[in-house]
Amino acid sequence: MKYGRKRVLVTGGAGFLGSHLCERLLGMGADVLCVDNFFTGSKDNIAHLMGNPYFEMIRHDVTAPLYVEVDEIYNLACPASPVHYQRDPVQTTKTSVHGAINMLDLAKRIGAKIFQASTSEVYGDPEVHPQTEDYRGSVNTIGPRACYDEGKRCAETLFFDYWRQHGTRIKVARIFNTYGPRMHPDDGRVVSNFIVQALEGRDITIYGDGSQTRSFCYCDDLIEGFIRLMASPDDITGPINLGNPGEFTMLQLAETVLRLTDSKAKLVFLPLPADDPRQRQPDITKARAVLDWQPTVALEAGLLRTIDYFRAKIA
Ligand code: NAD
Ligand code: UDP
């Protein structure tokens, strides 16, 4: 970029994370182009940005090519909740794979730097704990989660092949479970489910016996990691884990949500979905060293902010 504002494309910009990223980029003085097909995203998430002259929105599916001029691309388009990515699994694979090819072709053509929202799901149901970037993962290629996991794995392959073959400047982040305001009330992921159920006094749905673990990162912390990775020198390609190493069982999460919402909702135990990972915790040694990044928002503090959001949303 020689003159004026940095032009930044955010695919999946009307989703949970994408909307926070668009907001952050506008705050940094960027000219933001948000692309979304509204599969799981919502205009409500970006309505407050619409009046800003440096914010534009295009309804577009990333499985089709896109011709625009930008300096940086953040590729976030893809449903992230198991409920939603399994709703149309073939489309999920197409979004990850064709979406990556289309965005990488665009980056190659215009010389833009490109960021990929990859996932801890590339580690599958991990035998290594906590997960480091050199762990190659344990994914069931034919299971119901494969459309997402293998789609994201193939996208990583494409990113590194464009880097090796064409010299495209790439940034690959492996994101661990992230939560916060603007998750959809029907998103289906555990944090939003438990909070909405607790606030509405409905049963809290624990899948399995609730002993499986996840590590939950607050959205603002994660977005800071995105920005630092994108701004890092060109030889920093990733993959790099971004997440909060604090690890909790789903039972602990449910009890914390009940306490913070002062809810009397009861726990119910439902079957564990197929291939549900037993445990997950990021090793963020690399992010600390390379990006000087680490999360700052503790689970209870982040949950309180998220609870406030849902209280207002479902009132
Ligand atoms: P989200 O479902 O809220 O957002 C995804 C957005 O992508 C939505 O706005 C959706 O409408 C859009 N989208 C889906 N398919 C599209 C397509 N074909 N073309 C254009 N837009 C499309 O989910 P999120 O939590 O904001 O996740 C954003 C990204 O981060 C995803 O790529 C996801 O895989 C990744 N990620 C998120 C987490 C997390 O915990 N939140 C963890 C790992 C990875
Ligand atoms: N889960 C649960 N109840 C719910 C939703 C999810 O117990 O209402 C569990 C799910 O089985 C998994 C964990 O919570 O073990 C995290 O699920 P989520 O869908 O949020 O993300 P994942 O990390 O599995 O992609």
mmCIF file with all atom_site columns, N, CA, C and O in Angstrom, residues 101-142:
data_model
loop_
_atom_site.group_PDB
_atom_site.id
_atom_site.type_symbol
_atom_site.label_atom_id
_atom_site.label_alt_id
_atom_site.label_comp_id
_atom_site.label_asym_id
_atom_site.label_entity_id
_atom_site.label_seq_id
_atom_site.pdbx_PDB_ins_code
_atom_site.Cartn_x
_atom_site.Cartn_y
_atom_site.Cartn_z
_atom_site.occupancy
_atom_site.B_iso_or_equiv
_atom_site.pdbx_formal_charge
_atom_site.auth_seq_id
_atom_site.auth_comp_id
_atom_site.auth_asym_id
_atom_site.auth_atom_id
_atom_site.pdbx_PDB_model_num
ATOM 1   N N  . ILE A 1 101 ? -8.886  -21.986 -2.390 1.00 0.00 ? 101 ILE A N  1
ATOM 2   C CA . ILE A 1 101 ? -8.297  -21.820 -3.739 1.00 0.00 ? 101 ILE A CA 1
ATOM 3   C C  . ILE A 1 101 ? -8.654  -20.444 -4.307 1.00 0.00 ? 101 ILE A C  1
ATOM 4   O O  . ILE A 1 101 ? -7.791  -19.720 -4.825 1.00 0.00 ? 101 ILE A O  1
ATOM 5   N N  . ASN A 1 102 ? -9.925  -20.065 -4.184 1.00 0.00 ? 102 ASN A N  1
ATOM 6   C CA . ASN A 1 102 ? -10.345 -18.772 -4.735 1.00 0.00 ? 102 ASN A CA 1
ATOM 7   C C  . ASN A 1 102 ? -9.644  -17.602 -4.056 1.00 0.00 ? 102 ASN A C  1
ATOM 8   O O  . ASN A 1 102 ? -9.213  -16.650 -4.718 1.00 0.00 ? 102 ASN A O  1
ATOM 9   N N  . MET A 1 103 ? -9.533  -17.681 -2.737 1.00 0.00 ? 103 MET A N  1
ATOM 10  C CA . MET A 1 103 ? -8.899  -16.566 -2.015 1.00 0.00 ? 103 MET A CA 1
ATOM 11  C C  . MET A 1 103 ? -7.386  -16.554 -2.254 1.00 0.00 ? 103 MET A C  1
ATOM 12  O O  . MET A 1 103 ? -6.766  -15.494 -2.354 1.00 0.00 ? 103 MET A O  1
ATOM 13  N N  . LEU A 1 104 ? -6.778  -17.742 -2.339 1.00 0.00 ? 104 LEU A N  1
ATOM 14  C CA . LEU A 1 104 ? -5.336  -17.798 -2.624 1.00 0.00 ? 104 LEU A CA 1
ATOM 15  C C  . LEU A 1 104 ? -5.050  -17.311 -4.044 1.00 0.00 ? 104 LEU A C  1
ATOM 16  O O  . LEU A 1 104 ? -4.046  -16.613 -4.279 1.00 0.00 ? 104 LEU A O  1
ATOM 17  N N  . ASP A 1 105 ? -5.908  -17.670 -4.996 1.00 0.00 ? 105 ASP A N  1
ATOM 18  C CA . ASP A 1 105 ? -5.735  -17.168 -6.368 1.00 0.00 ? 105 ASP A CA 1
ATOM 19  C C  . ASP A 1 105 ? -5.818  -15.645 -6.392 1.00 0.00 ? 105 ASP A C  1
ATOM 20  O O  . ASP A 1 105 ? -5.041  -14.980 -7.087 1.00 0.00 ? 105 ASP A O  1
ATOM 21  N N  . LEU A 1 106 ? -6.767  -15.124 -5.622 1.00 0.00 ? 106 LEU A N  1
ATOM 22  C CA . LEU A 1 106 ? -6.906  -13.667 -5.542 1.00 0.00 ? 106 LEU A CA 1
ATOM 23  C C  . LEU A 1 106 ? -5.628  -13.058 -4.945 1.00 0.00 ? 106 LEU A C  1
ATOM 24  O O  . LEU A 1 106 ? -5.070  -12.095 -5.494 1.00 0.00 ? 106 LEU A O  1
ATOM 25  N N  . ALA A 1 107 ? -5.156  -13.641 -3.829 1.00 0.00 ? 107 ALA A N  1
ATOM 26  C CA . ALA A 1 107 ? -3.947  -13.118 -3.170 1.00 0.00 ? 107 ALA A CA 1
ATOM 27  C C  . ALA A 1 107 ? -2.758  -13.160 -4.120 1.00 0.00 ? 107 ALA A C  1
ATOM 28  O O  . ALA A 1 107 ? -1.967  -12.210 -4.204 1.00 0.00 ? 107 ALA A O  1
ATOM 29  N N  . LYS A 1 108 ? -2.656  -14.253 -4.856 1.00 0.00 ? 108 LYS A N  1
ATOM 30  C CA . LYS A 1 108 ? -1.540  -14.421 -5.803 1.00 0.00 ? 108 LYS A CA 1
ATOM 31  C C  . LYS A 1 108 ? -1.599  -13.365 -6.906 1.00 0.00 ? 108 LYS A C  1
ATOM 32  O O  . LYS A 1 108 ? -0.604  -12.725 -7.239 1.00 0.00 ? 108 LYS A O  1
ATOM 33  N N  . ARG A 1 109 ? -2.837  -13.170 -7.433 1.00 0.00 ? 109 ARG A N  1
ATOM 34  C CA . ARG A 1 109 ? -3.004  -12.245 -8.561 1.00 0.00 ? 109 ARG A CA 1
ATOM 35  C C  . ARG A 1 109 ? -2.674  -10.813 -8.169 1.00 0.00 ? 109 ARG A C  1
ATOM 36  O O  . ARG A 1 109 ? -2.041  -10.080 -8.915 1.00 0.00 ? 109 ARG A O  1
ATOM 37  N N  . ILE A 1 110 ? -3.116  -10.403 -6.967 1.00 0.00 ? 110 ILE A N  1
ATOM 38  C CA . ILE A 1 110 ? -2.969  -8.986  -6.596 1.00 0.00 ? 110 ILE A CA 1
ATOM 39  C C  . ILE A 1 110 ? -1.805  -8.749  -5.625 1.00 0.00 ? 110 ILE A C  1
ATOM 40  O O  . ILE A 1 110 ? -1.593  -7.628  -5.178 1.00 0.00 ? 110 ILE A O  1
ATOM 41  N N  . GLY A 1 111 ? -1.095  -9.837  -5.255 1.00 0.00 ? 111 GLY A N  1
ATOM 42  C CA . GLY A 1 111 ? 0.061   -9.685  -4.358 1.00 0.00 ? 111 GLY A CA 1
ATOM 43  C C  . GLY A 1 111 ? -0.315  -9.374  -2.917 1.00 0.00 ? 111 GLY A C  1
ATOM 44  O O  . GLY A 1 111 ? 0.471   -8.770  -2.181 1.00 0.00 ? 111 GLY A O  1
ATOM 45  N N  . ALA A 1 112 ? -1.516  -9.795  -2.512 1.00 0.00 ? 112 ALA A N  1
ATOM 46  C CA . ALA A 1 112 ? -1.946  -9.512  -1.134 1.00 0.00 ? 112 ALA A CA 1
ATOM 47  C C  . ALA A 1 112 ? -1.405  -10.564 -0.169 1.00 0.00 ? 112 ALA A C  1
ATOM 48  O O  . ALA A 1 112 ? -1.111  -11.697 -0.548 1.00 0.00 ? 112 ALA A O  1
ATOM 49  N N  . LYS A 1 113 ? -1.311  -10.171 1.082  1.00 0.00 ? 113 LYS A N  1
ATOM 50  C CA . LYS A 1 113 ? -0.942  -11.099 2.164  1.00 0.00 ? 113 LYS A CA 1
ATOM 51  C C  . LYS A 1 113 ? -2.240  -11.771 2.608  1.00 0.00 ? 113 LYS A C  1
ATOM 52  O O  . LYS A 1 113 ? -3.280  -11.103 2.692  1.00 0.00 ? 113 LYS A O  1
ATOM 53  N N  . ILE A 1 114 ? -2.193  -13.081 2.912  1.00 0.00 ? 114 ILE A N  1
ATOM 54  C CA . ILE A 1 114 ? -3.457  -13.779 3.214  1.00 0.00 ? 114 ILE A CA 1
ATOM 55  C C  . ILE A 1 114 ? -3.363  -14.620 4.486  1.00 0.00 ? 114 ILE A C  1
ATOM 56  O O  . ILE A 1 114 ? -2.394  -15.367 4.676  1.00 0.00 ? 114 ILE A O  1
ATOM 57  N N  . PHE A 1 115 ? -4.386  -14.471 5.321  1.00 0.00 ? 115 PHE A N  1
ATOM 58  C CA . PHE A 1 115 ? -4.495  -15.147 6.626  1.00 0.00 ? 115 PHE A CA 1
ATOM 59  C C  . PHE A 1 115 ? -5.563  -16.230 6.524  1.00 0.00 ? 115 PHE A C  1
ATOM 60  O O  . PHE A 1 115 ? -6.642  -15.995 5.973  1.00 0.00 ? 115 PHE A O  1
ATOM 61  N N  . GLN A 1 116 ? -5.264  -17.400 7.076  1.00 0.00 ? 116 GLN A N  1
ATOM 62  C CA . GLN A 1 116 ? -6.257  -18.478 7.077  1.00 0.00 ? 116 GLN A CA 1
ATOM 63  C C  . GLN A 1 116 ? -6.683  -18.799 8.503  1.00 0.00 ? 116 GLN A C  1
ATOM 64  O O  . GLN A 1 116 ? -5.844  -19.056 9.378  1.00 0.00 ? 116 GLN A O  1
ATOM 65  N N  . ALA A 1 117 ? -8.016  -18.791 8.724  1.00 0.00 ? 117 ALA A N  1
ATOM 66  C CA . ALA A 1 117 ? -8.569  -19.219 10.020 1.00 0.00 ? 117 ALA A CA 1
ATOM 67  C C  . ALA A 1 117 ? -8.637  -20.739 10.018 1.00 0.00 ? 117 ALA A C  1
ATOM 68  O O  . ALA A 1 117 ? -9.644  -21.331 9.647  1.00 0.00 ? 117 ALA A O  1
ATOM 69  N N  . SER A 1 118 ? -7.525  -21.356 10.419 1.00 0.00 ? 118 SER A N  1
ATOM 70  C CA . SER A 1 118 ? -7.544  -22.809 10.575 1.00 0.00 ? 118 SER A CA 1
ATOM 71  C C  . SER A 1 118 ? -8.015  -23.129 11.996 1.00 0.00 ? 118 SER A C  1
ATOM 72  O O  . SER A 1 118 ? -8.506  -22.244 12.707 1.00 0.00 ? 118 SER A O  1
ATOM 73  N N  . THR A 1 119 ? -7.870  -24.361 12.402 1.00 0.00 ? 119 THR A N  1
ATOM 74  C CA . THR A 1 119 ? -8.558  -24.775 13.624 1.00 0.00 ? 119 THR A CA 1
ATOM 75  C C  . THR A 1 119 ? -7.807  -25.866 14.383 1.00 0.00 ? 119 THR A C  1
ATOM 76  O O  . THR A 1 119 ? -7.066  -26.659 13.775 1.00 0.00 ? 119 THR A O  1
ATOM 77  N N  . SER A 1 120 ? -8.051  -25.941 15.658 1.00 0.00 ? 120 SER A N  1
ATOM 78  C CA . SER A 1 120 ? -7.533  -27.043 16.483 1.00 0.00 ? 120 SER A CA 1
ATOM 79  C C  . SER A 1 120 ? -8.100  -28.382 16.024 1.00 0.00 ? 120 SER A C  1
ATOM 80  O O  . SER A 1 120 ? -7.569  -29.430 16.383 1.00 0.00 ? 120 SER A O  1
ATOM 81  N N  . GLU A 1 121 ? -9.185  -28.332 15.226 1.00 0.00 ? 121 GLU A N  1
ATOM 82  C CA . GLU A 1 121 ? -9.771  -29.583 14.710 1.00 0.00 ? 121 GLU A CA 1
ATOM 83  C C  . GLU A 1 121 ? -8.812  -30.318 13.778 1.00 0.00 ? 121 GLU A C  1
ATOM 84  O O  . GLU A 1 121 ? -9.009  -31.500 13.505 1.00 0.00 ? 121 GLU A O  1
ATOM 85  N N  . VAL A 1 122 ? -7.779  -29.639 13.278 1.00 0.00 ? 122 VAL A N  1
ATOM 86  C CA . VAL A 1 122 ? -6.795  -30.364 12.451 1.00 0.00 ? 122 VAL A CA 1
ATOM 87  C C  . VAL A 1 122 ? -6.087  -31.415 13.308 1.00 0.00 ? 122 VAL A C  1
ATOM 88  O O  . VAL A 1 122 ? -5.522  -32.362 12.780 1.00 0.00 ? 122 VAL A O  1
ATOM 89  N N  . TYR A 1 123 ? -6.129  -31.266 14.638 1.00 0.00 ? 123 TYR A N  1
ATOM 90  C CA . TYR A 1 123 ? -5.526  -32.262 15.529 1.00 0.00 ? 123 TYR A CA 1
ATOM 91  C C  . TYR A 1 123 ? -6.495  -33.419 15.813 1.00 0.00 ? 123 TYR A C  1
ATOM 92  O O  . TYR A 1 123 ? -6.110  -34.413 16.428 1.00 0.00 ? 123 TYR A O  1
ATOM 93  N N  . GLY A 1 124 ? -7.761  -33.273 15.406 1.00 0.00 ? 124 GLY A N  1
ATOM 94  C CA . GLY A 1 124 ? -8.753  -34.333 15.602 1.00 0.00 ? 124 GLY A CA 1
ATOM 95  C C  . GLY A 1 124 ? -8.959  -34.638 17.073 1.00 0.00 ? 124 GLY A C  1
ATOM 96  O O  . GLY A 1 124 ? -9.036  -33.731 17.909 1.00 0.00 ? 124 GLY A O  1
ATOM 97  N N  . ASP A 1 125 ? -9.055  -35.958 17.391 1.00 0.00 ? 125 ASP A N  1
ATOM 98  C CA . ASP A 1 125 ? -9.167  -36.404 18.786 1.00 0.00 ? 125 ASP A CA 1
ATOM 99  C C  . ASP A 1 125 ? -7.729  -36.701 19.222 1.00 0.00 ? 125 ASP A C  1
ATOM 100 O O  . ASP A 1 125 ? -7.205  -37.794 18.986 1.00 0.00 ? 125 ASP A O  1
ATOM 101 N N  . PRO A 1 126 ? -7.045  -35.725 19.826 1.00 0.00 ? 126 PRO A N  1
ATOM 102 C CA . PRO A 1 126 ? -5.577  -35.778 19.903 1.00 0.00 ? 126 PRO A CA 1
ATOM 103 C C  . PRO A 1 126 ? -5.020  -36.796 20.890 1.00 0.00 ? 126 PRO A C  1
ATOM 104 O O  . PRO A 1 126 ? -5.546  -36.964 21.986 1.00 0.00 ? 126 PRO A O  1
ATOM 105 N N  . GLU A 1 127 ? -3.925  -37.451 20.487 1.00 0.00 ? 127 GLU A N  1
ATOM 106 C CA . GLU A 1 127 ? -3.205  -38.351 21.405 1.00 0.00 ? 127 GLU A CA 1
ATOM 107 C C  . GLU A 1 127 ? -2.068  -37.600 22.089 1.00 0.00 ? 127 GLU A C  1
ATOM 108 O O  . GLU A 1 127 ? -1.390  -38.159 22.942 1.00 0.00 ? 127 GLU A O  1
ATOM 109 N N  . VAL A 1 128 ? -1.810  -36.363 21.676 1.00 0.00 ? 128 VAL A N  1
ATOM 110 C CA . VAL A 1 128 ? -0.754  -35.546 22.276 1.00 0.00 ? 128 VAL A CA 1
ATOM 111 C C  . VAL A 1 128 ? -1.431  -34.406 23.028 1.00 0.00 ? 128 VAL A C  1
ATOM 112 O O  . VAL A 1 128 ? -2.342  -33.753 22.498 1.00 0.00 ? 128 VAL A O  1
ATOM 113 N N  . HIS A 1 129 ? -1.007  -34.174 24.255 1.00 0.00 ? 129 HIS A N  1
ATOM 114 C CA . HIS A 1 129 ? -1.688  -33.179 25.077 1.00 0.00 ? 129 HIS A CA 1
ATOM 115 C C  . HIS A 1 129 ? -0.700  -32.420 25.936 1.00 0.00 ? 129 HIS A C  1
ATOM 116 O O  . HIS A 1 129 ? 0.102   -33.053 26.614 1.00 0.00 ? 129 HIS A O  1
ATOM 117 N N  . PRO A 1 130 ? -0.688  -31.101 25.970 1.00 0.00 ? 130 PRO A N  1
ATOM 118 C CA . PRO A 1 130 ? -1.434  -30.210 25.086 1.00 0.00 ? 130 PRO A CA 1
ATOM 119 C C  . PRO A 1 130 ? -0.933  -30.307 23.647 1.00 0.00 ? 130 PRO A C  1
ATOM 120 O O  . PRO A 1 130 ? 0.112   -30.913 23.400 1.00 0.00 ? 130 PRO A O  1
ATOM 121 N N  . GLN A 1 131 ? -1.663  -29.705 22.717 1.00 0.00 ? 131 GLN A N  1
ATOM 122 C CA . GLN A 1 131 ? -1.320  -29.855 21.311 1.00 0.00 ? 131 GLN A CA 1
ATOM 123 C C  . GLN A 1 131 ? -0.298  -28.790 20.884 1.00 0.00 ? 131 GLN A C  1
ATOM 124 O O  . GLN A 1 131 ? -0.510  -27.601 21.085 1.00 0.00 ? 131 GLN A O  1
ATOM 125 N N  . THR A 1 132 ? 0.801   -29.277 20.309 1.00 0.00 ? 132 THR A N  1
ATOM 126 C CA . THR A 1 132 ? 1.810   -28.381 19.739 1.00 0.00 ? 132 THR A CA 1
ATOM 127 C C  . THR A 1 132 ? 1.634   -28.377 18.217 1.00 0.00 ? 132 THR A C  1
ATOM 128 O O  . THR A 1 132 ? 1.042   -29.311 17.653 1.00 0.00 ? 132 THR A O  1
ATOM 129 N N  . GLU A 1 133 ? 2.211   -27.374 17.562 1.00 0.00 ? 133 GLU A N  1
ATOM 130 C CA . GLU A 1 133 ? 1.995   -27.230 16.117 1.00 0.00 ? 133 GLU A CA 1
ATOM 131 C C  . GLU A 1 133 ? 2.602   -28.392 15.331 1.00 0.00 ? 133 GLU A C  1
ATOM 132 O O  . GLU A 1 133 ? 2.166   -28.666 14.205 1.00 0.00 ? 133 GLU A O  1
ATOM 133 N N  . ASP A 1 134 ? 3.613   -29.069 15.882 1.00 0.00 ? 134 ASP A N  1
ATOM 134 C CA . ASP A 1 134 ? 4.218   -30.154 15.096 1.00 0.00 ? 134 ASP A CA 1
ATOM 135 C C  . ASP A 1 134 ? 3.458   -31.477 15.235 1.00 0.00 ? 134 ASP A C  1
ATOM 136 O O  . ASP A 1 134 ? 3.767   -32.443 14.537 1.00 0.00 ? 134 ASP A O  1
ATOM 137 N N  . TYR A 1 135 ? 2.438   -31.535 16.101 1.00 0.00 ? 135 TYR A N  1
ATOM 138 C CA . TYR A 1 135 ? 1.610   -32.741 16.187 1.00 0.00 ? 135 TYR A CA 1
ATOM 139 C C  . TYR A 1 135 ? 0.734   -32.830 14.923 1.00 0.00 ? 135 TYR A C  1
ATOM 140 O O  . TYR A 1 135 ? 0.096   -31.862 14.544 1.00 0.00 ? 135 TYR A O  1
ATOM 141 N N  . ARG A 1 136 ? 0.722   -34.016 14.290 1.00 0.00 ? 136 ARG A N  1
ATOM 142 C CA . ARG A 1 136 ? 0.057   -34.111 12.975 1.00 0.00 ? 136 ARG A CA 1
ATOM 143 C C  . ARG A 1 136 ? -1.409  -34.503 13.041 1.00 0.00 ? 136 ARG A C  1
ATOM 144 O O  . ARG A 1 136 ? -2.103  -34.542 12.018 1.00 0.00 ? 136 ARG A O  1
ATOM 145 N N  . GLY A 1 137 ? -1.890  -34.851 14.219 1.00 0.00 ? 137 GLY A N  1
ATOM 146 C CA . GLY A 1 137 ? -3.328  -35.005 14.377 1.00 0.00 ? 137 GLY A CA 1
ATOM 147 C C  . GLY A 1 137 ? -3.854  -36.404 14.191 1.00 0.00 ? 137 GLY A C  1
ATOM 148 O O  . GLY A 1 137 ? -3.174  -37.300 13.671 1.00 0.00 ? 137 GLY A O  1
ATOM 149 N N  . SER A 1 138 ? -5.077  -36.612 14.639 1.00 0.00 ? 138 SER A N  1
ATOM 150 C CA . SER A 1 138 ? -5.748  -37.908 14.578 1.00 0.00 ? 138 SER A CA 1
ATOM 151 C C  . SER A 1 138 ? -7.201  -37.661 14.172 1.00 0.00 ? 138 SER A C  1
ATOM 152 O O  . SER A 1 138 ? -8.062  -37.437 15.013 1.00 0.00 ? 138 SER A O  1
ATOM 153 N N  . VAL A 1 139 ? -7.427  -37.638 12.863 1.00 0.00 ? 139 VAL A N  1
ATOM 154 C CA . VAL A 1 139 ? -8.755  -37.309 12.334 1.00 0.00 ? 139 VAL A CA 1
ATOM 155 C C  . VAL A 1 139 ? -9.346  -38.531 11.653 1.00 0.00 ? 139 VAL A C  1
ATOM 156 O O  . VAL A 1 139 ? -8.660  -39.221 10.896 1.00 0.00 ? 139 VAL A O  1
ATOM 157 N N  . ASN A 1 140 ? -10.630 -38.816 11.938 1.00 0.00 ? 140 ASN A N  1
ATOM 158 C CA . ASN A 1 140 ? -11.359 -39.859 11.221 1.00 0.00 ? 140 ASN A CA 1
ATOM 159 C C  . ASN A 1 140 ? -11.811 -39.290 9.881  1.00 0.00 ? 140 ASN A C  1
ATOM 160 O O  . ASN A 1 140 ? -12.694 -38.434 9.829  1.00 0.00 ? 140 ASN A O  1
ATOM 161 N N  . THR A 1 141 ? -11.209 -39.784 8.805  1.00 0.00 ? 141 THR A N  1
ATOM 162 C CA . THR A 1 141 ? -11.471 -39.168 7.487  1.00 0.00 ? 141 THR A CA 1
ATOM 163 C C  . THR A 1 141 ? -12.900 -39.384 6.997  1.00 0.00 ? 141 THR A C  1
ATOM 164 O O  . THR A 1 141 ? -13.352 -38.675 6.095  1.00 0.00 ? 141 THR A O  1
ATOM 165 N N  . ILE A 1 142 ? -13.613 -40.373 7.573  1.00 0.00 ? 142 ILE A N  1
ATOM 166 C CA . ILE A 1 142 ? -14.959 -40.676 7.053  1.00 0.00 ? 142 ILE A CA 1
ATOM 167 C C  . ILE A 1 142 ? -16.049 -40.387 8.088  1.00 0.00 ? 142 ILE A C  1
ATOM 168 O O  . ILE A 1 142 ? -17.199 -40.770 7.898  1.00 0.00 ? 142 ILE A O  1
#
